[in-house]
Amino acid sequence: MLLFEKNILILEKKIKDLRASAQNDSSLEDSVRQLEATLADKIQKKYKNLSTWEKVEVARHPERPKATSYINHFLTQQTPISGDRLFSDDQAIVCRMGFINQTPAMVIGQERGHDTQSRIKHNFGMPKPEGYRKAQRAMQLAERMGIPVVTLVDTPGAYPGPEAENRGQAEAIARCVDVTLSLRVPVVSVIIGEGGSGGALALTAANTVFMLEQSVYSVISPEGCASILWRDSAKKEKAAEALQCSAQHLYKLNLIDAILPEPIGGAHRHPDKVVQSVKSAIHESLLSFQQYSPEQCRAQRREKFLSLTRTQPC
């Protein structure tokens, strides 16, 4: 439950109960409609004025669509790519090849899971080195086949455990960025939830980077930032504002290419609409690169990131 939605959730429950009663008493239907109008107004007003920290909370909502929700909706004739051929098959990163509206694509998603069992299976969306090496293998396979790459980013960060560090976590992330930048096929990235630290950066060195309206993207979590700067993780709201990690902040800084709108109330309330919107944006972006030669794809991506060093203050 989102704390700032407490009154909204109470009203939703009241409407649900009243709607159940209205099945046996038609005189209650007007009351239901009035409450629904009040609810819609409350949600609209609140979601138009979210603080940066509240956006972080929405991005982390457990009912927000996950990477596999998108993949299973818009990718047909799926073929999974498993393992890094070095150590194991990291479940935090899902790689599947298939078609998006008849356009072939390699889709790489960071999967957080939707319940306790699946969250444990997918390590809460925190990839280990073998996950990033699996992503590299999938991207290089896509390049050999001449098909574009799509990445769906949703992670609190790369797994920080000692075993991951012992297996070369930093090198795996850096190599993943290097491989992404060097690809001769189009790369489209969508931040669908939380884009945390280098764990997200590894998959966002793309020709086009989209962010969902209520997603976030930052070099560190607000809690981690607060612990370092103020020695107090409770100052996470202040840290979130300082990080400027919302889609709106990052678009103004030219760090992303476009914001994909979410229905009022967030993706967790209208998952089907959001999934369809993301599918359309990805497909349109892929079509826009069909006229690019392999070298043009790589050159456009290189220039895109080099230009940031010329326009952003040091």
mmCIF file of C-alpha atoms in Angstrom:
data_model
loop_
_atom_site.group_PDB
_atom_site.id
_atom_site.type_symbol
_atom_site.label_atom_id
_atom_site.label_comp_id
_atom_site.label_asym_id
_atom_site.label_seq_id
_atom_site.Cartn_x
_atom_site.Cartn_y
_atom_site.Cartn_z
ATOM 1 C CA MET A 1 0.000 0.000 0.000
ATOM 2 C CA LEU A 2 1.213 3.501 -0.849
ATOM 3 C CA LEU A 3 0.978 5.730 2.233
ATOM 4 C CA PHE A 4 -0.075 8.769 0.236
ATOM 5 C CA GLU A 5 -2.976 6.731 -1.193
ATOM 6 C CA LYS A 6 -4.466 5.801 2.169
ATOM 7 C CA ASN A 7 -7.603 7.944 1.765
ATOM 8 C CA ILE A 8 -7.970 6.818 -1.847
ATOM 9 C CA LEU A 9 -7.807 3.144 -0.867
ATOM 10 C CA ILE A 10 -10.398 3.665 1.875
ATOM 11 C CA LEU A 11 -12.717 5.237 -0.673
ATOM 12 C CA GLU A 12 -12.070 2.404 -3.171
ATOM 13 C CA LYS A 13 -13.020 -0.165 -0.535
ATOM 14 C CA LYS A 14 -16.169 1.769 0.324
ATOM 15 C CA ILE A 15 -17.166 1.828 -3.352
ATOM 16 C CA LYS A 16 -16.487 -1.896 -3.690
ATOM 17 C CA ASP A 17 -18.668 -2.702 -0.690
ATOM 18 C CA LEU A 18 -21.421 -0.354 -1.828
ATOM 19 C CA ARG A 19 -21.354 -1.788 -5.346
ATOM 20 C CA ALA A 20 -21.844 -5.263 -3.897
ATOM 21 C CA SER A 21 -24.847 -4.018 -1.928
ATOM 22 C CA ALA A 22 -26.225 -2.250 -5.020
ATOM 23 C CA GLN A 23 -26.688 -5.620 -6.716
ATOM 24 C CA ASN A 24 -29.607 -6.204 -4.357
ATOM 25 C CA ASP A 25 -30.685 -2.593 -3.967
ATOM 26 C CA SER A 26 -30.793 -0.484 -7.138
ATOM 27 C CA SER A 27 -31.402 2.691 -5.106
ATOM 28 C CA LEU A 28 -27.737 2.644 -4.158
ATOM 29 C CA GLU A 29 -26.513 3.009 -7.753
ATOM 30 C CA ASP A 30 -26.591 6.820 -7.643
ATOM 31 C CA SER A 31 -24.475 6.774 -4.483
ATOM 32 C CA VAL A 32 -21.979 4.482 -6.170
ATOM 33 C CA ARG A 33 -21.694 6.797 -9.175
ATOM 34 C CA GLN A 34 -21.199 9.833 -6.950
ATOM 35 C CA LEU A 35 -18.456 8.110 -4.982
ATOM 36 C CA GLU A 36 -16.783 6.944 -8.186
ATOM 37 C CA ALA A 37 -16.735 10.523 -9.470
ATOM 38 C CA THR A 38 -15.247 11.682 -6.158
ATOM 39 C CA LEU A 39 -12.638 8.920 -6.328
ATOM 40 C CA ALA A 40 -11.630 9.805 -9.898
ATOM 41 C CA ASP A 41 -11.242 13.448 -8.884
ATOM 42 C CA LYS A 42 -9.085 12.571 -5.861
ATOM 43 C CA ILE A 43 -6.825 10.295 -7.902
ATOM 44 C CA GLN A 44 -6.428 12.861 -10.668
ATOM 45 C CA LYS A 45 -5.548 15.689 -8.277
ATOM 46 C CA LYS A 46 -3.068 13.566 -6.331
ATOM 47 C CA TYR A 47 -1.280 12.086 -9.334
ATOM 48 C CA LYS A 48 -0.869 15.476 -10.945
ATOM 49 C CA ASN A 49 1.065 16.693 -7.899
ATOM 50 C CA LEU A 50 3.240 13.772 -6.833
ATOM 51 C CA SER A 51 6.512 14.569 -5.113
ATOM 52 C CA THR A 52 9.661 12.901 -6.406
ATOM 53 C CA TRP A 53 9.650 10.461 -3.479
ATOM 54 C CA GLU A 54 6.025 9.562 -4.161
ATOM 55 C CA LYS A 55 7.022 8.812 -7.755
ATOM 56 C CA VAL A 56 9.682 6.448 -6.382
ATOM 57 C CA GLU A 57 6.981 4.687 -4.375
ATOM 58 C CA VAL A 58 4.747 4.358 -7.438
ATOM 59 C CA ALA A 59 7.661 3.016 -9.508
ATOM 60 C CA ARG A 60 8.194 0.311 -6.866
ATOM 61 C CA HIS A 61 4.515 -0.632 -6.541
ATOM 62 C CA PRO A 62 4.262 -4.447 -6.318
ATOM 63 C CA GLU A 63 1.321 -4.546 -8.737
ATOM 64 C CA ARG A 64 3.062 -2.514 -11.411
ATOM 65 C CA PRO A 65 3.479 -4.552 -14.655
ATOM 66 C CA LYS A 66 6.784 -6.415 -14.702
ATOM 67 C CA ALA A 67 9.086 -7.157 -17.631
ATOM 68 C CA THR A 68 7.498 -10.523 -18.392
ATOM 69 C CA SER A 69 4.052 -8.867 -18.401
ATOM 70 C CA TYR A 70 5.206 -6.753 -21.344
ATOM 71 C CA ILE A 71 7.115 -9.534 -23.086
ATOM 72 C CA ASN A 72 4.266 -12.035 -22.900
ATOM 73 C CA HIS A 73 1.856 -9.432 -24.265
ATOM 74 C CA PHE A 74 3.703 -8.055 -27.266
ATOM 75 C CA LEU A 75 6.329 -10.643 -28.212
ATOM 76 C CA THR A 76 5.059 -13.512 -30.378
ATOM 77 C CA GLN A 77 6.821 -16.747 -31.388
ATOM 78 C CA GLN A 78 9.128 -16.422 -28.407
ATOM 79 C CA THR A 79 12.442 -18.249 -28.188
ATOM 80 C CA PRO A 80 14.177 -17.992 -24.783
ATOM 81 C CA ILE A 81 17.904 -17.332 -24.503
ATOM 82 C CA SER A 82 19.277 -18.973 -21.379
ATOM 83 C CA GLY A 83 22.588 -18.869 -19.556
ATOM 84 C CA ASP A 84 25.846 -17.006 -20.073
ATOM 85 C CA ARG A 85 27.813 -20.132 -21.114
ATOM 86 C CA LEU A 86 30.271 -19.317 -18.345
ATOM 87 C CA PHE A 87 28.577 -19.842 -14.991
ATOM 88 C CA SER A 88 24.777 -20.125 -14.829
ATOM 89 C CA ASP A 89 21.400 -18.796 -15.961
ATOM 90 C CA ASP A 90 20.582 -15.686 -13.927
ATOM 91 C CA GLN A 91 16.799 -15.431 -13.500
ATOM 92 C CA ALA A 92 16.857 -11.673 -12.810
ATOM 93 C CA ILE A 93 17.405 -11.054 -16.531
ATOM 94 C CA VAL A 94 15.026 -12.587 -19.059
ATOM 95 C CA CYS A 95 16.088 -12.770 -22.732
ATOM 96 C CA ARG A 96 13.637 -13.765 -25.437
ATOM 97 C CA MET A 97 13.677 -13.490 -29.214
ATOM 98 C CA GLY A 98 10.490 -13.131 -31.215
ATOM 99 C CA PHE A 99 8.330 -10.676 -33.144
ATOM 100 C CA ILE A 100 6.717 -7.348 -32.229
ATOM 101 C CA ASN A 101 3.984 -6.793 -34.840
ATOM 102 C CA GLN A 102 5.931 -8.896 -37.362
ATOM 103 C CA THR A 103 9.147 -6.997 -36.582
ATOM 104 C CA PRO A 104 11.833 -9.368 -35.243
ATOM 105 C CA ALA A 105 13.444 -8.302 -31.980
ATOM 106 C CA MET A 106 15.588 -9.514 -29.103
ATOM 107 C CA VAL A 107 13.924 -8.422 -25.846
ATOM 108 C CA ILE A 108 15.961 -8.307 -22.644
ATOM 109 C CA GLY A 109 14.074 -7.562 -19.439
ATOM 110 C CA GLN A 110 14.922 -7.203 -15.771
ATOM 111 C CA GLU A 111 12.284 -9.238 -13.963
ATOM 112 C CA ARG A 112 11.386 -8.531 -10.306
ATOM 113 C CA GLY A 113 8.639 -11.120 -9.841
ATOM 114 C CA HIS A 114 5.004 -10.612 -8.826
ATOM 115 C CA ASP A 115 4.695 -12.656 -5.623
ATOM 116 C CA THR A 116 6.978 -13.951 -2.888
ATOM 117 C CA GLN A 117 7.970 -17.134 -4.719
ATOM 118 C CA SER A 118 8.720 -15.432 -8.046
ATOM 119 C CA ARG A 119 10.529 -12.523 -6.365
ATOM 120 C CA ILE A 120 12.889 -14.971 -4.704
ATOM 121 C CA LYS A 121 13.326 -16.839 -7.991
ATOM 122 C CA HIS A 122 14.218 -13.620 -9.846
ATOM 123 C CA ASN A 123 16.319 -12.257 -6.950
ATOM 124 C CA PHE A 124 14.008 -9.228 -6.676
ATOM 125 C CA GLY A 125 15.232 -7.990 -10.051
ATOM 126 C CA MET A 126 18.867 -7.664 -8.968
ATOM 127 C CA PRO A 127 21.071 -9.300 -11.621
ATOM 128 C CA LYS A 128 24.383 -10.993 -10.883
ATOM 129 C CA PRO A 129 27.362 -10.941 -13.285
ATOM 130 C CA GLU A 130 26.071 -13.969 -15.173
ATOM 131 C CA GLY A 131 22.862 -12.046 -15.861
ATOM 132 C CA TYR A 132 24.707 -9.204 -17.559
ATOM 133 C CA ARG A 133 26.843 -11.694 -19.471
ATOM 134 C CA LYS A 134 23.685 -13.447 -20.634
ATOM 135 C CA ALA A 135 22.418 -10.054 -21.827
ATOM 136 C CA GLN A 136 25.686 -9.513 -23.717
ATOM 137 C CA ARG A 137 25.349 -12.917 -25.370
ATOM 138 C CA ALA A 138 21.765 -12.155 -26.389
ATOM 139 C CA MET A 139 22.715 -8.750 -27.821
ATOM 140 C CA GLN A 140 25.626 -10.156 -29.790
ATOM 141 C CA LEU A 141 23.359 -12.912 -31.145
ATOM 142 C CA ALA A 142 20.857 -10.254 -32.224
ATOM 143 C CA GLU A 143 23.622 -8.338 -33.999
ATOM 144 C CA ARG A 144 24.723 -11.449 -35.897
ATOM 145 C CA MET A 145 21.138 -12.019 -36.978
ATOM 146 C CA GLY A 146 20.618 -8.354 -37.853
ATOM 147 C CA ILE A 147 17.634 -7.825 -35.538
ATOM 148 C CA PRO A 148 17.080 -4.924 -33.108
ATOM 149 C CA VAL A 149 17.413 -5.111 -29.340
ATOM 150 C CA VAL A 150 14.783 -3.956 -26.841
ATOM 151 C CA THR A 151 15.566 -3.649 -23.133
ATOM 152 C CA LEU A 152 13.007 -3.328 -20.327
ATOM 153 C CA VAL A 153 14.646 -1.854 -17.239
ATOM 154 C CA ASP A 154 13.274 -2.408 -13.739
ATOM 155 C CA THR A 155 15.814 -3.015 -10.994
ATOM 156 C CA PRO A 156 16.786 -1.542 -7.631
ATOM 157 C CA GLY A 157 20.373 -2.181 -8.746
ATOM 158 C CA ALA A 158 22.804 -4.961 -9.510
ATOM 159 C CA TYR A 159 23.125 -7.585 -6.782
ATOM 160 C CA PRO A 160 25.714 -6.315 -4.244
ATOM 161 C CA GLY A 161 26.563 -9.623 -2.556
ATOM 162 C CA PRO A 162 30.167 -10.838 -2.139
ATOM 163 C CA GLU A 163 29.696 -13.741 -4.553
ATOM 164 C CA ALA A 164 28.671 -11.307 -7.283
ATOM 165 C CA GLU A 165 31.677 -9.121 -6.591
ATOM 166 C CA ASN A 166 33.931 -12.179 -6.638
ATOM 167 C CA ARG A 167 32.596 -13.102 -10.079
ATOM 168 C CA GLY A 168 33.275 -9.647 -11.505
ATOM 169 C CA GLN A 169 30.088 -7.624 -11.123
ATOM 170 C CA ALA A 170 31.687 -4.292 -12.051
ATOM 171 C CA GLU A 171 33.402 -5.744 -15.117
ATOM 172 C CA ALA A 172 30.198 -7.426 -16.268
ATOM 173 C CA ILE A 173 28.250 -4.160 -16.065
ATOM 174 C CA ALA A 174 30.982 -2.161 -17.805
ATOM 175 C CA ARG A 175 31.277 -4.774 -20.549
ATOM 176 C CA CYS A 176 27.512 -4.764 -20.994
ATOM 177 C CA VAL A 177 27.561 -1.002 -21.566
ATOM 178 C CA ASP A 178 30.446 -1.429 -23.999
ATOM 179 C CA VAL A 179 28.626 -4.142 -25.963
ATOM 180 C CA THR A 180 25.419 -2.105 -26.088
ATOM 181 C CA LEU A 181 27.236 0.955 -27.415
ATOM 182 C CA SER A 182 29.059 -1.048 -30.075
ATOM 183 C CA LEU A 183 26.043 -2.861 -31.562
ATOM 184 C CA ARG A 184 25.341 -2.326 -35.252
ATOM 185 C CA VAL A 185 21.594 -2.827 -34.777
ATOM 186 C CA PRO A 186 19.039 -0.453 -33.219
ATOM 187 C CA VAL A 187 18.635 -0.548 -29.449
ATOM 188 C CA VAL A 188 15.488 0.741 -27.728
ATOM 189 C CA SER A 189 15.304 0.921 -23.949
ATOM 190 C CA VAL A 190 12.244 1.484 -21.758
ATOM 191 C CA ILE A 191 12.499 2.169 -18.030
ATOM 192 C CA ILE A 192 9.255 0.595 -16.834
ATOM 193 C CA GLY A 193 9.706 0.970 -13.081
ATOM 194 C CA GLU A 194 12.819 1.613 -11.037
ATOM 195 C CA GLY A 195 16.075 2.191 -12.897
ATOM 196 C CA GLY A 196 18.645 1.866 -10.153
ATOM 197 C CA SER A 197 22.378 2.539 -10.372
ATOM 198 C CA GLY A 198 24.742 0.697 -12.727
ATOM 199 C CA GLY A 199 22.347 -2.218 -12.702
ATOM 200 C CA ALA A 200 20.046 -0.143 -14.911
ATOM 201 C CA LEU A 201 22.748 1.739 -16.808
ATOM 202 C CA ALA A 202 24.073 -1.566 -18.166
ATOM 203 C CA LEU A 203 20.993 -1.876 -20.391
ATOM 204 C CA THR A 204 20.189 1.760 -21.222
ATOM 205 C CA ALA A 205 23.004 2.812 -23.573
ATOM 206 C CA ALA A 206 20.401 2.785 -26.339
ATOM 207 C CA ASN A 207 19.547 4.693 -29.506
ATOM 208 C CA THR A 208 16.235 5.627 -27.894
ATOM 209 C CA VAL A 209 15.536 5.700 -24.159
ATOM 210 C CA PHE A 210 11.924 5.930 -22.975
ATOM 211 C CA MET A 211 10.667 6.293 -19.415
ATOM 212 C CA LEU A 212 7.182 5.628 -18.176
ATOM 213 C CA GLU A 213 5.673 8.720 -16.593
ATOM 214 C CA GLN A 214 5.887 7.446 -13.003
ATOM 215 C CA SER A 215 9.197 5.585 -13.324
ATOM 216 C CA VAL A 216 12.518 6.703 -11.839
ATOM 217 C CA TYR A 217 16.158 6.455 -12.936
ATOM 218 C CA SER A 218 19.129 7.377 -10.762
ATOM 219 C CA VAL A 219 22.730 6.622 -9.945
ATOM 220 C CA ILE A 220 21.750 5.452 -6.452
ATOM 221 C CA SER A 221 18.574 4.831 -4.493
ATOM 222 C CA PRO A 222 17.223 7.738 -2.414
ATOM 223 C CA GLU A 223 17.782 5.686 0.742
ATOM 224 C CA GLY A 224 21.404 5.002 -0.212
ATOM 225 C CA CYS A 225 21.990 8.631 -1.120
ATOM 226 C CA ALA A 226 20.538 9.812 2.208
ATOM 227 C CA SER A 227 22.709 7.340 4.126
ATOM 228 C CA ILE A 228 25.847 8.655 2.439
ATOM 229 C CA LEU A 229 25.144 12.401 2.423
ATOM 230 C CA TRP A 230 23.273 12.827 5.703
ATOM 231 C CA ARG A 231 24.080 9.570 7.506
ATOM 232 C CA ASP A 232 20.336 9.101 7.822
ATOM 233 C CA SER A 233 18.262 6.969 5.448
ATOM 234 C CA ALA A 234 15.118 8.599 6.841
ATOM 235 C CA LYS A 235 15.974 11.647 4.726
ATOM 236 C CA LYS A 236 15.140 9.660 1.607
ATOM 237 C CA GLU A 237 12.513 12.194 0.480
ATOM 238 C CA LYS A 238 15.073 14.987 0.548
ATOM 239 C CA ALA A 239 17.523 12.752 -1.319
ATOM 240 C CA ALA A 240 14.940 11.903 -3.985
ATOM 241 C CA GLU A 241 14.451 15.600 -4.714
ATOM 242 C CA ALA A 242 18.208 16.165 -4.849
ATOM 243 C CA LEU A 243 18.742 13.240 -7.217
ATOM 244 C CA GLN A 244 16.154 14.578 -9.693
ATOM 245 C CA CYS A 245 15.390 10.982 -10.627
ATOM 246 C CA SER A 246 11.890 11.386 -12.060
ATOM 247 C CA ALA A 247 11.130 11.085 -15.762
ATOM 248 C CA GLN A 248 10.205 14.761 -15.881
ATOM 249 C CA HIS A 249 13.553 15.863 -14.422
ATOM 250 C CA LEU A 250 15.552 13.602 -16.713
ATOM 251 C CA TYR A 251 13.685 14.684 -19.832
ATOM 252 C CA LYS A 252 14.500 18.325 -19.076
ATOM 253 C CA LEU A 253 18.165 17.321 -18.778
ATOM 254 C CA ASN A 254 18.009 15.525 -22.170
ATOM 255 C CA LEU A 255 19.042 12.270 -20.516
ATOM 256 C CA ILE A 256 16.045 10.428 -21.962
ATOM 257 C CA ASP A 257 14.298 10.808 -25.310
ATOM 258 C CA ALA A 258 10.623 10.699 -24.366
ATOM 259 C CA ILE A 259 8.169 10.150 -21.518
ATOM 260 C CA LEU A 260 5.469 7.542 -22.063
ATOM 261 C CA PRO A 261 2.277 8.699 -20.304
ATOM 262 C CA GLU A 262 0.535 6.496 -17.775
ATOM 263 C CA PRO A 263 -3.209 6.519 -17.084
ATOM 264 C CA ILE A 264 -4.234 8.622 -14.092
ATOM 265 C CA GLY A 265 -3.572 6.505 -11.014
ATOM 266 C CA GLY A 266 -0.446 4.801 -12.320
ATOM 267 C CA ALA A 267 0.403 1.666 -14.278
ATOM 268 C CA HIS A 268 -0.616 -0.566 -11.377
ATOM 269 C CA ARG A 269 -4.254 0.530 -11.824
ATOM 270 C CA HIS A 270 -4.367 0.178 -15.600
ATOM 271 C CA PRO A 271 -1.731 -2.435 -16.562
ATOM 272 C CA ASP A 272 -3.277 -3.417 -19.901
ATOM 273 C CA LYS A 273 -3.348 0.183 -21.168
ATOM 274 C CA VAL A 274 0.264 0.760 -20.154
ATOM 275 C CA VAL A 275 1.509 -2.463 -21.734
ATOM 276 C CA GLN A 276 -0.215 -1.573 -24.996
ATOM 277 C CA SER A 277 1.205 1.965 -24.898
ATOM 278 C CA VAL A 278 4.752 0.663 -24.387
ATOM 279 C CA LYS A 279 4.313 -1.840 -27.224
ATOM 280 C CA SER A 280 3.227 0.927 -29.604
ATOM 281 C CA ALA A 281 6.118 3.199 -28.622
ATOM 282 C CA ILE A 282 8.681 0.423 -29.077
ATOM 283 C CA HIS A 283 7.288 -0.624 -32.445
ATOM 284 C CA GLU A 284 7.217 2.943 -33.770
ATOM 285 C CA SER A 285 10.785 3.493 -32.623
ATOM 286 C CA LEU A 286 11.973 0.288 -34.289
ATOM 287 C CA LEU A 287 10.282 1.283 -37.537
ATOM 288 C CA SER A 288 12.031 4.672 -37.435
ATOM 289 C CA PHE A 289 15.410 2.917 -37.558
ATOM 290 C CA GLN A 290 14.630 0.628 -40.491
ATOM 291 C CA GLN A 291 16.237 3.066 -42.937
ATOM 292 C CA TYR A 292 19.459 3.244 -40.910
ATOM 293 C CA SER A 293 22.495 1.279 -42.024
ATOM 294 C CA PRO A 294 24.361 -0.740 -39.379
ATOM 295 C CA GLU A 295 27.047 1.938 -39.152
ATOM 296 C CA GLN A 296 24.442 4.684 -38.883
ATOM 297 C CA CYS A 297 22.799 2.874 -35.962
ATOM 298 C CA ARG A 298 26.055 2.725 -34.079
ATOM 299 C CA ALA A 299 27.060 6.294 -35.019
ATOM 300 C CA GLN A 300 23.714 7.729 -33.907
ATOM 301 C CA ARG A 301 24.022 6.020 -30.527
ATOM 302 C CA ARG A 302 27.617 7.149 -30.082
ATOM 303 C CA GLU A 303 26.780 10.771 -30.955
ATOM 304 C CA LYS A 304 23.742 10.718 -28.672
ATOM 305 C CA PHE A 305 25.855 10.004 -25.601
ATOM 306 C CA LEU A 306 28.861 12.076 -26.616
ATOM 307 C CA SER A 307 26.545 15.078 -27.000
ATOM 308 C CA LEU A 308 25.619 14.813 -23.324
ATOM 309 C CA THR A 309 29.186 15.649 -22.358
ATOM 310 C CA ARG A 310 28.999 18.806 -24.460
ATOM 311 C CA THR A 311 25.620 20.024 -23.169
ATOM 312 C CA GLN A 312 25.565 19.057 -19.510
ATOM 313 C CA PRO A 313 27.372 21.109 -16.844
ATOM 314 C CA CYS A 314 30.323 19.467 -15.120
#
